[in-house]
XYZ file of C-alpha atoms in Angstrom:
327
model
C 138.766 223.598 -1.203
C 141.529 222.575 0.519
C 142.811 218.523 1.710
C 143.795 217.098 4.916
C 147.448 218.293 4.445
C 146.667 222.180 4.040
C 146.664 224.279 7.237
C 143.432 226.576 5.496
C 140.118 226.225 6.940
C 136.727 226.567 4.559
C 133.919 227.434 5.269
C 131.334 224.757 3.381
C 127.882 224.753 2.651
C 126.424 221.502 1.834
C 122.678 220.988 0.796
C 120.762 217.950 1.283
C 122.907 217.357 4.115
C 121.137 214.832 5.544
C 121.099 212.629 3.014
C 122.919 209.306 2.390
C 125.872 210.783 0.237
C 126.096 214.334 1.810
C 125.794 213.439 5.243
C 128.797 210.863 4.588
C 130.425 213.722 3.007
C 129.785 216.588 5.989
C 131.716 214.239 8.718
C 134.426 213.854 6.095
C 134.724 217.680 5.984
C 134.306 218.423 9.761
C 137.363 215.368 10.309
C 139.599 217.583 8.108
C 139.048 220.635 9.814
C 136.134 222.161 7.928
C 133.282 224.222 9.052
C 130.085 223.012 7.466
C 126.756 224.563 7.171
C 124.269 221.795 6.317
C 120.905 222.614 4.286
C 118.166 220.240 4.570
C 114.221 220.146 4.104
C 114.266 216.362 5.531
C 111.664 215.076 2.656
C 114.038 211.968 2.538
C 117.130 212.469 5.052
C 116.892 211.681 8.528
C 118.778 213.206 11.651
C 119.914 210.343 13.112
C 122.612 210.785 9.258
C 123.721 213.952 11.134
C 124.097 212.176 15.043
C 128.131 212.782 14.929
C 128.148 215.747 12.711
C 125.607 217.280 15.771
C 128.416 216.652 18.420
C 130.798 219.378 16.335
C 130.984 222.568 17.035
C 132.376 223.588 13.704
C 128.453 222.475 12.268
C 125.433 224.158 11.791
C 121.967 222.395 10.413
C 119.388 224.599 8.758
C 116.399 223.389 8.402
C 114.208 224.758 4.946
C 113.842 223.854 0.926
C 116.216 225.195 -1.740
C 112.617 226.925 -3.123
C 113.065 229.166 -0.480
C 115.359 231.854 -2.162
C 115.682 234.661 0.469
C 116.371 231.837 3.815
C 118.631 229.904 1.011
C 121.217 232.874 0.397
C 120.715 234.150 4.159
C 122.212 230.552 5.138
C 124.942 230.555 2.445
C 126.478 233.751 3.935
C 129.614 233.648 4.402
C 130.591 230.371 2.881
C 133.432 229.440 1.025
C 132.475 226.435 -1.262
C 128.953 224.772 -2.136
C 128.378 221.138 -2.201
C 125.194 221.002 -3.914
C 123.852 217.391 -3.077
C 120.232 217.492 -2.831
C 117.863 216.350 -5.483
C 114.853 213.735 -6.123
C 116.248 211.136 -6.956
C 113.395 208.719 -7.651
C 114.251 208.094 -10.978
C 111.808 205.015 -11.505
C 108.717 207.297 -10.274
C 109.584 209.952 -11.763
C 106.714 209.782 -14.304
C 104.388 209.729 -11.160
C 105.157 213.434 -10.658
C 106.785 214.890 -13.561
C 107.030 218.230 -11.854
C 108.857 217.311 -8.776
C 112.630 216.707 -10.895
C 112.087 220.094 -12.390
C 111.446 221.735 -8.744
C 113.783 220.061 -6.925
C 116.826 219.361 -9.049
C 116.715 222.185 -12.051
C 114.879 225.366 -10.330
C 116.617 223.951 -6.707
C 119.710 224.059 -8.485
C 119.187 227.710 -10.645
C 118.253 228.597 -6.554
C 121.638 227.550 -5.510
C 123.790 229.492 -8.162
C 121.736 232.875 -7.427
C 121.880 232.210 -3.934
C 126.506 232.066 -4.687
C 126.129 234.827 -6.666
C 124.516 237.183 -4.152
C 127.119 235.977 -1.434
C 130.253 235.866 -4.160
C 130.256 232.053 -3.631
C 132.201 231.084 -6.468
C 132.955 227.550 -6.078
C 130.247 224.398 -6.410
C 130.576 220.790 -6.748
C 127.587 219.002 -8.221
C 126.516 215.445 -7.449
C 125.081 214.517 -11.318
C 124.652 211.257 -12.717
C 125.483 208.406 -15.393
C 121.806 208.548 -16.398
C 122.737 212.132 -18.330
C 124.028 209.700 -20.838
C 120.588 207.818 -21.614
C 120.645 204.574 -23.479
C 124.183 205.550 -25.031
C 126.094 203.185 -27.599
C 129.316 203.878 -26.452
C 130.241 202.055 -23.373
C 132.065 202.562 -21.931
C 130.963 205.837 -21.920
C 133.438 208.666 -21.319
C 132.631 212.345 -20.206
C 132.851 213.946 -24.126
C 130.793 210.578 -25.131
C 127.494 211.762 -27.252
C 123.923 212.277 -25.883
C 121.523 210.566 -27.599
C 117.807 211.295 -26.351
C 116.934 211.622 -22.795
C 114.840 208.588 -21.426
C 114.445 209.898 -17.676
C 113.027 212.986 -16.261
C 115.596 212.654 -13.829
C 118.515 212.643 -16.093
C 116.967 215.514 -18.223
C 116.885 217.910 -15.446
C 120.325 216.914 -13.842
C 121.421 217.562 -17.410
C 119.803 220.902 -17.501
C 121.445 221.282 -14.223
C 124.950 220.943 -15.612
C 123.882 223.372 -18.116
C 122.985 226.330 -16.071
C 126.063 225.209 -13.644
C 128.617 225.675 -16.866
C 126.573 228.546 -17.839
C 127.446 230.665 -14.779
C 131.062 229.466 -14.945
C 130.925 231.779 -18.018
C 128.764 234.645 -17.199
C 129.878 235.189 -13.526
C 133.469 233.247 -12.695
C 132.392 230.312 -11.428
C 134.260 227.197 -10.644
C 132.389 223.772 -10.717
C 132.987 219.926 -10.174
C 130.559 218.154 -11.356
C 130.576 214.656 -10.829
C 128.353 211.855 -12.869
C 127.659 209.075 -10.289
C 126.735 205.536 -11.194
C 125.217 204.446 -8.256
C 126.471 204.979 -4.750
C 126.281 202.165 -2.154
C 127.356 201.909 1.415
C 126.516 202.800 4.675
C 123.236 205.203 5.188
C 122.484 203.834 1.787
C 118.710 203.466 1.989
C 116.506 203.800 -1.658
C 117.798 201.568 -4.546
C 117.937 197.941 -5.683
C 120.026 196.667 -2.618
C 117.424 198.396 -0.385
C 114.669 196.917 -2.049
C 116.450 193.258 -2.287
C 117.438 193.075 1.440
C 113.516 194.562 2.502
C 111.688 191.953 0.804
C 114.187 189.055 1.930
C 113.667 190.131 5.749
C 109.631 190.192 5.014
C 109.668 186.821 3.115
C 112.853 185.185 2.578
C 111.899 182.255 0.396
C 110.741 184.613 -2.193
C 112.822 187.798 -4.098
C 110.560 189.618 -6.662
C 113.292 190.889 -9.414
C 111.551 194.125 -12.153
C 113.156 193.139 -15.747
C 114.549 189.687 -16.656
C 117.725 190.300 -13.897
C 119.929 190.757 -16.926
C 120.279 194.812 -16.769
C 124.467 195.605 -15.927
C 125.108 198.073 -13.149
C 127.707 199.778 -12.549
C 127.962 200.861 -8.545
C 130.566 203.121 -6.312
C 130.738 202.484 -2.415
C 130.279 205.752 -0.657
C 133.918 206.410 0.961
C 135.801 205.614 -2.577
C 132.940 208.557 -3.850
C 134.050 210.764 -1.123
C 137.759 210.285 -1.739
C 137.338 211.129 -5.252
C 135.315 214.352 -4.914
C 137.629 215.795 -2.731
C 140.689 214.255 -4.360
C 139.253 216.365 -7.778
C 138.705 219.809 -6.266
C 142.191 219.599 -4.347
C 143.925 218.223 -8.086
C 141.449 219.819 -10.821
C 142.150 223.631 -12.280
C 139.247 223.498 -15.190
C 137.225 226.052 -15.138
C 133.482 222.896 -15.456
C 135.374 220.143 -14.452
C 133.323 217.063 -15.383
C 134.213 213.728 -14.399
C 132.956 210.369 -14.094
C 132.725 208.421 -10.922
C 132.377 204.597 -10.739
C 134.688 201.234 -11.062
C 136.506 199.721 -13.562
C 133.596 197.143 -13.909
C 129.765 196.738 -13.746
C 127.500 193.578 -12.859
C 124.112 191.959 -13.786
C 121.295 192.091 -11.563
C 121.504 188.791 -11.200
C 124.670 188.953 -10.029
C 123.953 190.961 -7.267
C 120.553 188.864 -6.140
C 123.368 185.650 -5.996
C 125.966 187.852 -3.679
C 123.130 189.330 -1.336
C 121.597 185.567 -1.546
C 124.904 184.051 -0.383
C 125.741 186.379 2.214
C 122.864 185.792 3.886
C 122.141 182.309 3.129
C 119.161 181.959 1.689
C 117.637 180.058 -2.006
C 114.814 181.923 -2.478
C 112.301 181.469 -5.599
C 113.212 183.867 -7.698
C 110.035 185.949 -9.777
C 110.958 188.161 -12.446
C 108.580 191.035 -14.061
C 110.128 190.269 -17.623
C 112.035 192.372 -20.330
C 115.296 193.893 -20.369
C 114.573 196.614 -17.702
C 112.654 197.584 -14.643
C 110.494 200.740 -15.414
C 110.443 203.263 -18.040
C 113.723 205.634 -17.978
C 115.877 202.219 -16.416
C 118.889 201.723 -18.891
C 119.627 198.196 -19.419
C 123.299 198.978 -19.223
C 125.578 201.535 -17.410
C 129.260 201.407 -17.718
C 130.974 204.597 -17.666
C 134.753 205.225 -18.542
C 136.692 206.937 -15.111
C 139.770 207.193 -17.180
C 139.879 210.687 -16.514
C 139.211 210.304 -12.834
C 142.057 207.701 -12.530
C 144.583 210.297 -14.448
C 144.221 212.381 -11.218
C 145.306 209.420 -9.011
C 142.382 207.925 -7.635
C 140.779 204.497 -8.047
C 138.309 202.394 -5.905
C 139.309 200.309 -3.040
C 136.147 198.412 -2.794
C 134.838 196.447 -5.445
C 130.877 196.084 -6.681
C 130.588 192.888 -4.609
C 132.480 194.373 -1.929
C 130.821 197.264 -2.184
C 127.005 195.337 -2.329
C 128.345 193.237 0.860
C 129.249 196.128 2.743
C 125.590 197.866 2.119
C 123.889 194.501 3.202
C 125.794 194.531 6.619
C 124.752 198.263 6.985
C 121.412 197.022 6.710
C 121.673 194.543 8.986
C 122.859 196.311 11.418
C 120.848 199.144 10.964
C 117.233 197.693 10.388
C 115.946 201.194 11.470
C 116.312 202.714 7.938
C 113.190 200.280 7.293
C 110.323 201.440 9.489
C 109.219 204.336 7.732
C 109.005 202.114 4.814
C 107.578 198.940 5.912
C-alpha cells in the first residue's frame, strides 16, 4: 500500500464494501489514486454508501457472499492488497444465531486468504475488534495484554480470524494489519447504541429506554481518525502480523453519552433503564484499550468521543433515510 505522496497506483480489493467503515474507506482510496474493487452481498450495506464511489471510473462493485469461493478469487484477480471489512457484526444477537459469526466472519475470512493465495495476494488488513479481549483486567488493555475467556461469539470468531490471518503469514508470506476497533462512529454509521438512542428519541422523545444501569464505559473512534490510522499503519508498519489497537485516549459512560445526544438535541426525556451492569450477554461493562503503539507511529485522534457522538447525531439528522428499513 502506498499514501497520498507516492506516485504508485494499487490495485485494492475491499470486501463488505458497502458497509459503514469500508465504504468510508473505498472513497478514501479512489481520492488517493487507487483502483478499488468492492465485494459486497448487501445483507446490511446499502448503495446509496457507494453513490460517489459509483461516479469513478477507477471502481468496480461486485455483487456476491465471501461463501462463494470460485466468484470470490475470480473477483480478487489481479489485486494488489485486501481490505477485508465484512463481517456480522451483531454482537448482542449473536446468541440468536450462533452459526452466522462462524459463516460470515471465520469461514468468510479462511475464504478470503485462499481466495489471496490462489491470486498471490499477499497483503490484507483486517478490521478486528476490542471485544477479542473479553472482560479483561488490564485496562487499559494493550495488544500483548492476556485473554481471559471469550464472552461473545463475535469476539471468538474475529479471534479465530486473527489466528488463521497470522497463520498464513507463516505458511505462505503473508503480510497483515490487523486492527482491533473499539467502536467506530460517524457518518454512514447506522447499527449501535447512538443508532438506537437517536431512533427511539425521533419515535418518542420524552422517553429513552437505556439496556444495563447506563454505567457500562465505552470507548469509541470517529470513522475518518479510523481511516487515517489504517492507512497511516500499512504506509509506516514493516511487521510481518502487525496488530494494533485503534481508539482514543479516553472512554465514557453510557450515561454520558444519553446527556450529550440529550443536549444536542434538546430534549429531558424520562429515562428507563433494564438494570445491571450491562446490556445483553457478551456486552463488557468496560472497554478501554491502550493505542500506545498506534500513537508511536504518529497518529492520534482529532475528534474526541463527544465530538465524535455529536458528529454521528448530525449524520442522522440529516440523513433520516438510514431509518426506514428499520422503523
Amino acid at each position: 500500500m502506498t499514501n497520498k505522496n507516492q506516485l504508485k497506483k494499487e490495485k485494492c480489493f475491499v470486501t463488505g464494501c458497502a458497509g459503514f467503515i469500508a465504504s468510508n474507506l473505498v472513497e478514501r482510496l479512489l481520492n488517493e489514486g487507487h483502483e478499488v474493487i468492492g465485494y459486497d452481498n448487501f445483507s446490511t450495506g446499502k448503495n446509496e454508501f457507494l453513490s460517489e464511489a459509483a461516479q469513478s471510473p477507477e471502481f468496480t462493485l461486485v455483487r456476491d457472499d465471501l461463501l462463494n469461493k470460485e466468484k470470490l478469487s475470480e473477483a480478487m484477480f489481479g489485486c494488489d492488497f485486501v481490505f477485508h471489512l465484512a463481517a456480522n457484526a451483531d454482537v448482542r444477537f449473536g446468541t440468536d444465531h450462533p452459526g452466522r459469526d462462524l459463516e460470515q466472519n471465520t469461514i468468510a475470512t479462511f475464504n478470503v486468504l485462499e481466495a489471496m493465495r490462489v491470486n498471490n495476494i499477499r497483503k490484507i488488513a483486517f478490521s478486528s475488534t476490542g471485544s477479542v479481549y473479553g472482560e479483561t483486567e488490564v485496562i487499559p488493555t494493550p495488544e500483548n495484554g492476556p485473554f481471559p475467556v471469550q464472552t461473545s461469539l463475535y469476539g471468538a470468531s474475529k479471534l479465530a480470524c486473527e489466528g488463521m490471518i497470522a497463520a498464513y503469514c507463516e505458511g505462505f508470506d503473508f503480510q497483515a494489519y490487523i486492527f482491533r476497533f473499539v467502536s467506530i462512529l460517524g457518518e454512514r454509521y447506522t447499527h449501535g447504541h447512538v443508532f438506537d438512542f437517536y431512533k427511539q428519541l425521533l419515535e418518542h422523545p420524552d422517553s429513552l429506554d437505556v439496556l444495563g444501569d447506563g454505567s457500562q464505559r465505552k470507548s469509541y473512534l470517529y470513522i475518518q481518525d479510523c481511516i487515517d490510522a489504517i492507512l497511516l499503519t500499512i504506509s509506516s508498519a514493516k511487521e510481518k502480523v502487525n496488530i494494533l489497537n485503534l481508539g482514543t485516549n479516553e472512554y465514557c459512560q453510557v450515561n454520558d453519552s444519553i446527556r450529550w445526544i440529550c443536549e444536542y438535541l434538546n430534549l429531558s426525556p424520562q429515562l428507563n433503564y433494564s438494570g445491571g451492569d450491562r446490556g445483553w450477554i457478551g456486552d463488557n461493562p468496560f472497554i478501554f484499550l491502550d493505542t500506545a503503539k498506534i500513537n508511536k507511529l504518529g497518529w492520534k485522534p482529532k475528534l474526541s468521543i463527544k465530538e465524535g457522538i455529536i458528529q454521528t447525531v448530525k449524520y442522522l439528522e440529516n440523513n433520516k433515510w438510514v431509518f426506514e428499513e428499520k422503523i
